[in-house]
Short mmCIF file of C-alpha atoms and ligand atoms in Angstrom, two decimals:
data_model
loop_
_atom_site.label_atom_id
_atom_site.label_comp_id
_atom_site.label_asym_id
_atom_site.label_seq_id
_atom_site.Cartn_x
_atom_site.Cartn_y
_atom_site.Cartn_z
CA UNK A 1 117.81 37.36 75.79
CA UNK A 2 116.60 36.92 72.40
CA UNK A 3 113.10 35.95 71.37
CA UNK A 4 113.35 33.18 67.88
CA UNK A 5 109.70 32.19 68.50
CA UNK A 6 106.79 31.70 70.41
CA UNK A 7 103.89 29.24 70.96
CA UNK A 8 100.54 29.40 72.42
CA UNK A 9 99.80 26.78 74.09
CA UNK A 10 96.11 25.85 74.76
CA UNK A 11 95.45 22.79 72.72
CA UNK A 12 97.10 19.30 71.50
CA UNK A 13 97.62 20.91 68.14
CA UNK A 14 99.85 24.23 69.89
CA UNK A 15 101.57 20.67 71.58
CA UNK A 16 102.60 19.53 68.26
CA UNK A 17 103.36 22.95 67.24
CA UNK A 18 105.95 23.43 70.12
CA UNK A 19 107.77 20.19 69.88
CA UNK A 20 108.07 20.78 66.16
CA UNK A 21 109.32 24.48 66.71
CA UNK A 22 111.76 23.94 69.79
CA UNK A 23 113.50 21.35 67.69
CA UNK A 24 113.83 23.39 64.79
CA UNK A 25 115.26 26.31 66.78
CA UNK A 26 117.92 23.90 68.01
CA UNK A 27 118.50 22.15 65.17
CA UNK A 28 119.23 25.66 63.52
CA UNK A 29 121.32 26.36 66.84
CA UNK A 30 123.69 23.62 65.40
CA UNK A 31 123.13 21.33 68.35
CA UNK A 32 123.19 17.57 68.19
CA UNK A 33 120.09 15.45 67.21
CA UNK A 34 120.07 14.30 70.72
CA UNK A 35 120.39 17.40 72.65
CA UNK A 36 117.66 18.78 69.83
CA UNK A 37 115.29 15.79 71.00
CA UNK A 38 116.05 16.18 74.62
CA UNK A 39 115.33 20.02 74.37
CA UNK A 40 111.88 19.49 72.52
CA UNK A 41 110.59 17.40 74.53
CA UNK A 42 111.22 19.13 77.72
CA UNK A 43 109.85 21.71 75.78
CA UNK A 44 106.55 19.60 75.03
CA UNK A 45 106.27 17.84 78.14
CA UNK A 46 105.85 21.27 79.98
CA UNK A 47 103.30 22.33 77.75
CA UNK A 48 101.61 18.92 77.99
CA UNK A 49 101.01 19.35 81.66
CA UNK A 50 99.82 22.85 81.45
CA UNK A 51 97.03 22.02 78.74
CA UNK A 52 96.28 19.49 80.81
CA UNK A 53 96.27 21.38 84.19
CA UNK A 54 95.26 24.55 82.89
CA UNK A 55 93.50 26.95 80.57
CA UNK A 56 96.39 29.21 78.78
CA UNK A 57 99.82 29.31 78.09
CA UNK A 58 102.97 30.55 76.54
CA UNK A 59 105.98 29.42 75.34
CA UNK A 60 108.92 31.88 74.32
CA UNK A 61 112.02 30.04 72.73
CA UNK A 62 115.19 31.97 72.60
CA UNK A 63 118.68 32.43 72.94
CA UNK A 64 120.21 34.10 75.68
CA UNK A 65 124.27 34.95 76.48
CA UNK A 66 125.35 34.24 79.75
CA UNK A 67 128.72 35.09 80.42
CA UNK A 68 130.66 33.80 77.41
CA UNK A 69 128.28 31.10 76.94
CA UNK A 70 125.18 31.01 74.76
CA UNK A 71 122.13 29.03 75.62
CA UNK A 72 119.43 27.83 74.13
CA UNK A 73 115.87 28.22 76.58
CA UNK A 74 112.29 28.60 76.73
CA UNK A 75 110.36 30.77 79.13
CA UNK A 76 106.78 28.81 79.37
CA UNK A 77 104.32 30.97 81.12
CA UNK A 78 100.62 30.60 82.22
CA UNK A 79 98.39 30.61 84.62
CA UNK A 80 97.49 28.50 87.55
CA UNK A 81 93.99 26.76 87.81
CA UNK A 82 93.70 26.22 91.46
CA UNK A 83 90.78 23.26 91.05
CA UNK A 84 93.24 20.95 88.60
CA UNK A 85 95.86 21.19 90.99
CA UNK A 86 99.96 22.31 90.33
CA UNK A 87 102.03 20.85 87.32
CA UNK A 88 103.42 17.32 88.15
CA UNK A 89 104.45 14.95 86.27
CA UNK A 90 105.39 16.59 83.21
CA UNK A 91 107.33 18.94 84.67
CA UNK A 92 109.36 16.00 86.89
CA UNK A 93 110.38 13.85 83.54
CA UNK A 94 111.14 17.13 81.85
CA UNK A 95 113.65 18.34 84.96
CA UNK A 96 115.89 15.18 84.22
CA UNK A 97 116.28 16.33 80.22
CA UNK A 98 117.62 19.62 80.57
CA UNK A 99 120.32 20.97 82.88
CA UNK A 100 118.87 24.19 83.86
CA UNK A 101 115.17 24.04 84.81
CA UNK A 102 113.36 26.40 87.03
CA UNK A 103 110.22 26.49 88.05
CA UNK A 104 108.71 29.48 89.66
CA UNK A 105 105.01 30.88 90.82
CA UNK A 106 103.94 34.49 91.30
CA UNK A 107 100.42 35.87 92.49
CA UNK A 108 99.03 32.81 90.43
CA UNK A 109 101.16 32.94 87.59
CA UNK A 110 103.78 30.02 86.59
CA UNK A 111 106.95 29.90 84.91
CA UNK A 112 109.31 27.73 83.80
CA UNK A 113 112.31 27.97 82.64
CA UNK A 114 114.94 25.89 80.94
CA UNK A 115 117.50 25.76 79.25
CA UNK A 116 120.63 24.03 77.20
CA UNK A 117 123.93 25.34 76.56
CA UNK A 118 125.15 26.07 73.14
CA UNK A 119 128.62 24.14 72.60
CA UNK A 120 131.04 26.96 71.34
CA UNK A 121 131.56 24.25 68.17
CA UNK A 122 128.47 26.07 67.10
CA UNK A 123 130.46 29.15 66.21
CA UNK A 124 127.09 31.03 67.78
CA UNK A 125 127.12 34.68 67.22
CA UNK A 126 124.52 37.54 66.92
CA UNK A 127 124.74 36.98 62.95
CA UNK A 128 123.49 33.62 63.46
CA UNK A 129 120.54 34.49 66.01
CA UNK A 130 119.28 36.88 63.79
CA UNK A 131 119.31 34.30 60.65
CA UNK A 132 117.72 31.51 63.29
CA UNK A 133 115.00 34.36 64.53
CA UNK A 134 114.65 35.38 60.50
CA UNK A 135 114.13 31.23 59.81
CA UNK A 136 110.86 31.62 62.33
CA UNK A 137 109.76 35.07 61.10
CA UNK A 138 109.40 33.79 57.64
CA UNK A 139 108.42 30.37 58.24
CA UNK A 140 105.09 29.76 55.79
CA UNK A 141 102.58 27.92 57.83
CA UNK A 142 101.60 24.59 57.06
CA UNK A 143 97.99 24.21 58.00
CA UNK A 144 95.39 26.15 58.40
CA UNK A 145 95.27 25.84 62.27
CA UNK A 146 99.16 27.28 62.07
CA UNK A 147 98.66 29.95 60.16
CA UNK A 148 95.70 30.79 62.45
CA UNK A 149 97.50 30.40 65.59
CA UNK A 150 100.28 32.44 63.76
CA UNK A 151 97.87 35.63 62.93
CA UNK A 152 96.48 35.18 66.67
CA UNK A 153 100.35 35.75 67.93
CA UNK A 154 101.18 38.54 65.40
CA UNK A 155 98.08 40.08 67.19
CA UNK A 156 99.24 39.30 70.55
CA UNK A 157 102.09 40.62 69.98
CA UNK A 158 100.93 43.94 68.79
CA UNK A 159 98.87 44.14 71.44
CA UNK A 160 101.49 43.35 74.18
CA UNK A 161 103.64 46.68 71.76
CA UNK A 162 101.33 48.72 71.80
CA UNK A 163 100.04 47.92 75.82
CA UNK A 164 104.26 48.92 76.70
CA UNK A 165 104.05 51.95 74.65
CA UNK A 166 100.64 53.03 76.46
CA UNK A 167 102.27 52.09 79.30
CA UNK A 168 105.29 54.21 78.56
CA UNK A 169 102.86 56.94 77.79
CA UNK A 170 101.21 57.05 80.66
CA UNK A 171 104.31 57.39 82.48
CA UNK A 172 105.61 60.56 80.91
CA UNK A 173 101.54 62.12 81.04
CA UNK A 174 102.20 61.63 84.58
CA UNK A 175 105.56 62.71 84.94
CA UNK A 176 104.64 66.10 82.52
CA UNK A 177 101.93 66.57 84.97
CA UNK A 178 103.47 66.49 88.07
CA UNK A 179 106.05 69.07 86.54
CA UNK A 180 103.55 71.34 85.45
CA UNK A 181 102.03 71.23 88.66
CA UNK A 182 105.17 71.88 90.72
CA UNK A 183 106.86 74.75 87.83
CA UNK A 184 103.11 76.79 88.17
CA UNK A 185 102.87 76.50 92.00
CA UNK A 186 106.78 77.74 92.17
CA UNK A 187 106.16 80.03 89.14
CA UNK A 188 103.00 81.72 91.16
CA UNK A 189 104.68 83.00 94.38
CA UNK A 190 107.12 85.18 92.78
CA UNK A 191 104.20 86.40 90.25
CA UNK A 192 101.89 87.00 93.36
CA UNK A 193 105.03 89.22 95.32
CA UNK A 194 106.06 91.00 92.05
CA UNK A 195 102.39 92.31 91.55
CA UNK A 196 101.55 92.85 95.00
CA UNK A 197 104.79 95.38 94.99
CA UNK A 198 104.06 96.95 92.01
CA UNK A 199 100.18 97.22 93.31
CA UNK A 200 102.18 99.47 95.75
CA UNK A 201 104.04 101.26 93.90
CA UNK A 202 101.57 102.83 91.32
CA UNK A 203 99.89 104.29 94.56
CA UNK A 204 103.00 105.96 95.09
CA UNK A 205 104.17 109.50 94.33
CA UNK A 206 106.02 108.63 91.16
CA UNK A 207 106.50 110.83 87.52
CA UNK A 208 103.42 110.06 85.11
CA UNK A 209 106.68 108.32 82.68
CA UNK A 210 106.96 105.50 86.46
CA UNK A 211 103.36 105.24 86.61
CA UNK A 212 102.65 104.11 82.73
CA UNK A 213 105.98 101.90 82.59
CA UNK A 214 104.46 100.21 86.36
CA UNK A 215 101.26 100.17 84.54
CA UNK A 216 102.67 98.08 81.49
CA UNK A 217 104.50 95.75 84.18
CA UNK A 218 101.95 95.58 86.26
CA UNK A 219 99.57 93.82 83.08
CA UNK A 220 101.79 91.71 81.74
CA UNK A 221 102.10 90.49 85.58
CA UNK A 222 98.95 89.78 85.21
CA UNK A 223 99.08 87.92 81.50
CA UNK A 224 101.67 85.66 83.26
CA UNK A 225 99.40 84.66 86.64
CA UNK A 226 96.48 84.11 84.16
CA UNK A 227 98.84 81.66 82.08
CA UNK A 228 100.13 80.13 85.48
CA UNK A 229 96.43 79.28 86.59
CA UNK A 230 95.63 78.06 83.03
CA UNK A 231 98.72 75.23 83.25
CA UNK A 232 97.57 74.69 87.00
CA UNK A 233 94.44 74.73 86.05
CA UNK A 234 95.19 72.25 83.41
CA UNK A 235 97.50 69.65 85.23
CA UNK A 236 94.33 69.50 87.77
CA UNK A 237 92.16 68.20 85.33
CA UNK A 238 94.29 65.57 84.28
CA UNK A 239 95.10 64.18 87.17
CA UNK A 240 91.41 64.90 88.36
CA UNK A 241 91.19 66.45 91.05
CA UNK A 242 89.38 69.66 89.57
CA UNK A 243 86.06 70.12 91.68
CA UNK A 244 83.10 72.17 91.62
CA UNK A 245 81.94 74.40 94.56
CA UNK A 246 78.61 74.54 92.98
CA UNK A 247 76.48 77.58 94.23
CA UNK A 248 72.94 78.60 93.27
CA UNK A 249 72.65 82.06 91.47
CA UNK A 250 70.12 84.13 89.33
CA UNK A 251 72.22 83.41 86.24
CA UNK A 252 71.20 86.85 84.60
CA UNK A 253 72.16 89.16 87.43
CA UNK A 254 75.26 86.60 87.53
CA UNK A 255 75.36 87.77 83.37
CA UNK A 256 75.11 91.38 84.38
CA UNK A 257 77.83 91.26 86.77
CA UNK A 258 79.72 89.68 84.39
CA UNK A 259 79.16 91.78 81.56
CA UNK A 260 79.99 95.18 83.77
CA UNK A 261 83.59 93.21 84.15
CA UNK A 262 84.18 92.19 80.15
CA UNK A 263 83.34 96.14 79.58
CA UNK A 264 86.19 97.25 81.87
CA UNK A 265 88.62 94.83 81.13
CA UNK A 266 88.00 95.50 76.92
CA UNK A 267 86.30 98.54 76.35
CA UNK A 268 86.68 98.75 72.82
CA UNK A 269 84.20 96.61 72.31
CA UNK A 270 80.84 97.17 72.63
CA UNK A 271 79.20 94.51 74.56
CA UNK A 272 75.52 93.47 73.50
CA UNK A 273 73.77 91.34 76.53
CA UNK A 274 70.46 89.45 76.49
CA UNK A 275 69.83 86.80 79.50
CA UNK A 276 66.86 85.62 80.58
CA UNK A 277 66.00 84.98 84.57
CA UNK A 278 66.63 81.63 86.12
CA UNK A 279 68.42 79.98 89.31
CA UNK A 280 70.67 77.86 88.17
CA UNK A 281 73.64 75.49 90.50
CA UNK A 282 76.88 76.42 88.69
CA UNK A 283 80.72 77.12 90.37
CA UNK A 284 80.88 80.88 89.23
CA UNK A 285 83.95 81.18 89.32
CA UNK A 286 84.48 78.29 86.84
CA UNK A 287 82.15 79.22 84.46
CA UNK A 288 83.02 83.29 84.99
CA UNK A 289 86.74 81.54 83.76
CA UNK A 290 84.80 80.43 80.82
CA UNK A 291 82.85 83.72 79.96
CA UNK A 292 86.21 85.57 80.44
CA UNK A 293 88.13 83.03 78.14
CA UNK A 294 85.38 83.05 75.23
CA UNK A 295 84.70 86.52 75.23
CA UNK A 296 88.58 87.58 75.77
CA UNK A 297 89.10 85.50 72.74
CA UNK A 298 85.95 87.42 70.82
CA UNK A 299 87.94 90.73 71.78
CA UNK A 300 91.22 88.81 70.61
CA UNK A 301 90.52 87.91 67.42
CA UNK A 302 88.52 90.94 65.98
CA UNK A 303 89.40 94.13 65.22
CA UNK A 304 88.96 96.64 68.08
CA UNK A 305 85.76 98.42 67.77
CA UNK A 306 83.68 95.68 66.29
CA UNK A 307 80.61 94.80 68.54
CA UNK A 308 80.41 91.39 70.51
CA UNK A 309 76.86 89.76 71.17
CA UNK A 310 76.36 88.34 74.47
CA UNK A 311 73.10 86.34 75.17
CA UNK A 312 71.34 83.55 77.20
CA UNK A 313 68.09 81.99 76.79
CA UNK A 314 66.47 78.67 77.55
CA UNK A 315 66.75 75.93 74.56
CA UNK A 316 64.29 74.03 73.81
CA UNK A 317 66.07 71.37 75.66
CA UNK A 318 65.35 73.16 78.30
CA UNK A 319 68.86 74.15 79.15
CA UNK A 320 71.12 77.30 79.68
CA UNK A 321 71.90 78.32 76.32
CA UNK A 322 74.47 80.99 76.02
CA UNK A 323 76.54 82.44 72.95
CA UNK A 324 79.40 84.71 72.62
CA UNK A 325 79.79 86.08 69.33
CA UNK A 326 82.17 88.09 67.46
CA UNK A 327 83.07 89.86 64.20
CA UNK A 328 86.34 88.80 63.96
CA UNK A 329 88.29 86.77 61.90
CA UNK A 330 86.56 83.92 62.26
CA UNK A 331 88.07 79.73 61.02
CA UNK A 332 87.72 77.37 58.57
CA UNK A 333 85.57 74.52 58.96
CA UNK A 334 88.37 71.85 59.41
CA UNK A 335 89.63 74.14 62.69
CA UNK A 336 85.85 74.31 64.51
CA UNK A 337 86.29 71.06 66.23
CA UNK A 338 90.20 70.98 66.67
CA UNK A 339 90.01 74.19 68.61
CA UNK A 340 89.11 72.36 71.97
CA UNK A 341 92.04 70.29 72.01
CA UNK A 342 94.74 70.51 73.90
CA UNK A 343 97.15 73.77 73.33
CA UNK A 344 95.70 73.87 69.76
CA UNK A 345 95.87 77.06 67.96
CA UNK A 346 94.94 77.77 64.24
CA UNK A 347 98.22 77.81 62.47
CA UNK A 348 97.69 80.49 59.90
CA UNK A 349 97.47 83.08 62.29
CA UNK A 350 99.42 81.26 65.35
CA UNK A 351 102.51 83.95 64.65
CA UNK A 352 99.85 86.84 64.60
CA UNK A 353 98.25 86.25 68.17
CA UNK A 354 99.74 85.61 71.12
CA UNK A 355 98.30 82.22 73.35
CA UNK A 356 99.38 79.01 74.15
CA UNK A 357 96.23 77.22 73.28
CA UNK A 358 94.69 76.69 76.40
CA UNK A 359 91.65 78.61 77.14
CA UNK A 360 89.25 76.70 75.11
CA UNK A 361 90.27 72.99 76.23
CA UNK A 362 90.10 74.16 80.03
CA UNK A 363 86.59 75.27 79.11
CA UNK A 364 85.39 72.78 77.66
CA UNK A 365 86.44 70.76 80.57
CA UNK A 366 84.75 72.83 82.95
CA UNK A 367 81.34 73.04 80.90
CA UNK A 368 81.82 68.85 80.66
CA UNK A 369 82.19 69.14 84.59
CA UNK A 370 79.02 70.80 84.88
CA UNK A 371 77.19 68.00 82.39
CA UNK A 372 77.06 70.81 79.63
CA UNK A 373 78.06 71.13 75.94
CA UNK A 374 80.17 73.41 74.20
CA UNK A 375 80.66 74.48 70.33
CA UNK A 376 81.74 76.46 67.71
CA UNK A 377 80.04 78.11 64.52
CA UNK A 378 81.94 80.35 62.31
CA UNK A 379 82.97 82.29 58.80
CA UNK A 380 86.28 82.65 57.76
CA UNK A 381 86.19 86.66 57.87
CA UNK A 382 82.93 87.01 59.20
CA UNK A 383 83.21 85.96 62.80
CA UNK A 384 83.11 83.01 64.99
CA UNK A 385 79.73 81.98 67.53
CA UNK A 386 80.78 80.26 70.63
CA UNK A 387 78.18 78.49 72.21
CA UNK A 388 77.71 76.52 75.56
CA UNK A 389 74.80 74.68 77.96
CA UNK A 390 74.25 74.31 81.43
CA UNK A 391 71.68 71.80 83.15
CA UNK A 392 69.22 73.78 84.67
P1 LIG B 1 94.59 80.85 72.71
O1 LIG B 1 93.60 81.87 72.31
O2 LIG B 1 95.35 81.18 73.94
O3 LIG B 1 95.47 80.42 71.59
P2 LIG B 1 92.31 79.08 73.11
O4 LIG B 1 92.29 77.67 73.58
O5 LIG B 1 91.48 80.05 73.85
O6 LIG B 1 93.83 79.50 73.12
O7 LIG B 1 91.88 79.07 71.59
C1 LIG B 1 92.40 78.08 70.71
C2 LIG B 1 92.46 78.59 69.28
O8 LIG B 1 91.12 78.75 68.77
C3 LIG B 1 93.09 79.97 69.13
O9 LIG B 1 94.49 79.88 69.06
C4 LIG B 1 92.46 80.46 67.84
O10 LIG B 1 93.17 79.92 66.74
C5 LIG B 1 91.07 79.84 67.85
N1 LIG B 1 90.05 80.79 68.35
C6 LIG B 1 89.52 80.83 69.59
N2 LIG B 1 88.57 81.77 69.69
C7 LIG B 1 88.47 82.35 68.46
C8 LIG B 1 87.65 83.38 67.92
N3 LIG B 1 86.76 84.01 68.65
N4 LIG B 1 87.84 83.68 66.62
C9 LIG B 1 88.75 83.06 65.86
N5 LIG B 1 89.56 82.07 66.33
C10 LIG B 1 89.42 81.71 67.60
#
C-alpha cells in the first residue's frame, strides 16, 4: 500500500478538502469522471458522518496492488464517541458507491475501508504512483485554512516518524539489555570458578616464577568480575530494578574503613582523609562502589606517587559533602559534564587508559538513588576534584 495523501478530518472545511483531494487522486489514477465522482463521494460521505458523529478523524488515500490488480482506496480512521451513537447513514449510501467497503471497530477505534479498482487501461505502474504521490506532495495550498491543515499534517506526520523510531528504539534498549544481563550472569560463573581455583592454587607449594604468573592471573580475574558487575550492574539500572539496602552507619568510621582498603588496593598513593562524624542511612556497599570507582580513577589517571585528598564535611546545605581529588591529568572543560554519560571516555587519552566508560555513569546513578548530587572540577594537567552529596 501506498500513501498519495491524507486528510484530517474534523471540520466541514477538511469535508471539502477530502472530496476535492480523493477526486484528484483518481482523476490522476486515469479513472473515469464517474468512477472519480463515485469514489469522492464515498470518500466524503464517510467523513461527513464522522464529523458529525464524532470528534477526530483521518483519511489516508492510496494505492494499493492486490494480486495483479491495482486499486485505488482510502483507509478513514477515528474514534468512536459513544454518546452520538455509531456511523449510519453516511456510511450506508457510501457502501452502494464503491465495491469494496469495510467497516471495522477495535477497542473504540473505527475504520473504514474502501476501495475501487484501477482498470489495467490505466497503464498503472510504480512510475505513475510516485508522479500521483509527487502531484500531492507539491500541491501549493489554496487557502489559508489548507495550508494550515497542511503544516498540522506535516507535523503529524513527523510526529507519528519519530513516535515508530522511539518505538523502534525502545525495542533494541530492551533487547541490548536483556543481552547484557544474560552474557554477565553467564560470563560470571566461569570468572567466579577460575578465581576460586587459582585462590587455591597460590596457597599451594609452587616455584616463586607459578606464584607471580598465578598472581598476574589471578588480578586480571579480578579486572574482568569487576567489569562483569559494572555491565550487570548497569543493565539493572535500566531496566530498574537496582535497589538500596539502606543501613545506618557512622559515615567517618565507614570513611576510615574505607580508606584502610583504597591504601591496600593502591599503595602508591598516599591517601589524605578528613571526615567529620555523623549517622547517616546509605547502602554501603553502593556507595563503597562509588568511593572505589572515584578514587580508583584518581589513582588511574595520575602518575603513581602523587598524593590523593580524601575528605567529608557537612555543606552548608546541610548535606554529606565528600571530594576525591587527584593530581593527575586532569580534562578540559567541554569533557566535565560528558564524563557521566554512558561508556564515555575522554578521547585524547582513550588509547592511553584502559576502561570501558562505565564507572562514573553507574555512580552517578547510585548517588541519584540515594537523592544526592555528583560533579566534577578540574585542570587540564593539574588534576581533577570529584565531588558528591548524600541526604543526611
Ligand atoms: P573508565 O575510567 O573506565 O573509562 P569512568 O566512567 O570511570 O570510566 O570514567 C569516564 C571517563 O572520565 C574516563 O574514561 C576518563 O576520560 C575521565 N575521568 C574519570 N576520572 C578521571 C580523573 N580522575 N582524571 C581525569 N579523567 C578522568
Amino acid at each position: 500500500m501506498i500513501e498519495i495523501v491524507r486528510v484530517s478530518v474534523e471540520n466541514e472545511m477538511d469535508l471539502t478538502l477530502a472530496y476535492k483531494k480523493s477526486i484528484k487522486a483518481a482523476e490522476l489514477t486515469g479513472l473515469s469522471m464517474s468512477t472519480q465522482t463515485a469514489f469522492a463521494t464515498a470518500v466524503s460521505e464517510v467523513c461527513r458522518e464522522i464529523i458529525d458523529k464524532t470528534h477526530d478523524g483521518l483519511a489516508l488515500i492510496y494505492i494499493a496492488l492486490s494480486g495483479e490488480r491495482y486499486h485505488l482506496g482510502a483507509r478513514i480512521t477515528y474514534t468512536e464517541d459513544p454518546v452520538m451513537g455509531k456511523l449510519e447513514e453516511g456510511i450506508q449510501y457510501a457502501k452502494k458507491l464503491v465495491p469494496v467497503f469495510k467497516h471495522t471497530m477495535h477497542q473504540g477505534i473505527g475504520t473504514v475501508e474502501l476501495n475501487i479498482s484501477i482498470p489495467r487501461a490505466c497503464s498503472m505502474n510504480n512510475q505513475k504512483i510516485n508522479a500521483v504521490k509527487a502531484f500531492f506532495a507539491h500541491l501549493e495550498p489554496t487557502t489559508p485554512y489548507e495550508e494550515l491543515r497542511q503544516k498540522n499534517m506535516e507535523l503529524y506526520q513527523i510526529n507519528e516518524q519519530s513516535e515508530l523510531a522511539l518505538r523502534q528504539a525502545e525495542y533494541l534498549i530492551e533487547k541490548k539489555n536483556e543481552f547484557l544481563t544474560v552474557a554477565s550472569h553467564e560470563l560470571k560463573t566461569p570468572l567466579t570458578i577460575l578465581r576460586a581455583y587459582t585462590q587455591m592454587a597460590l596457597k599451594s607449594d609452587c616455584s616463586p616464577t607459578a606464584l607471580s604468573h598465578l598472581r598476574k592471573v589471578d588480578m586480571q580475574a579480578l579486572k574482568l568480575q569487576a567489569m562483569m558487575q559494572q555491565l550487570l550492574d548497569i543493565s539493572k539500572i535500566e531496566t530498574g530494578v537496582a535497589d538500596y539496602n539502606k543501613e545506618e552507619v557512622n559515615f567517618s568510621s565507614y570513611i576510615d574503613d574505607l580508606a584502610d582498603l583504597i591504601r591496600k588496593l593502591i599503595p602508591e598513593h598516599p591517601l589524605e582523609i578528613s571526615a567529620d562524624t555523623v549517622l547517616i542511612s546509605i547502602d554501603k556497599l553502593r556507595i563503597e562502589q562509588v568511593i572505589m570507582n572515584i578514587a580508583g580513577n584518581a589513582a588511574k589517571y595520575s602518575d603513581s606517587g602523587s598524593a590523593i585528598h580524601f575528605s567529608t564535611h557537612i555543606n552548608t546545605e546541610g548535606e554529606i559533602q565528600v571530594s576525591v581529588k587527584d593530581e593527575g591529568i586532569g580534562m578540559s572543560p567541554e569533557e566535565l559534564n560528558k564524563v557521566f554519560a554512558k561508556f564515555y571516555r575522554v578521547e585524547d587519552i582513550a588509547t592511553s587508559y584502559s576502561g570501558l566508560g562505565m564507572g562514573l555513569y553507574i555512580s552517578a546513578k547510585i548517588i541519584q538513588g540515594h537523592g544526592g548530587r555528583i560533579w566534577v572540577e578540574s585542570i587540564v594537567g593539574e588534576g581533577s576534584t570529584f565531588f558528591f552529596t548524600l541526604p543526611i
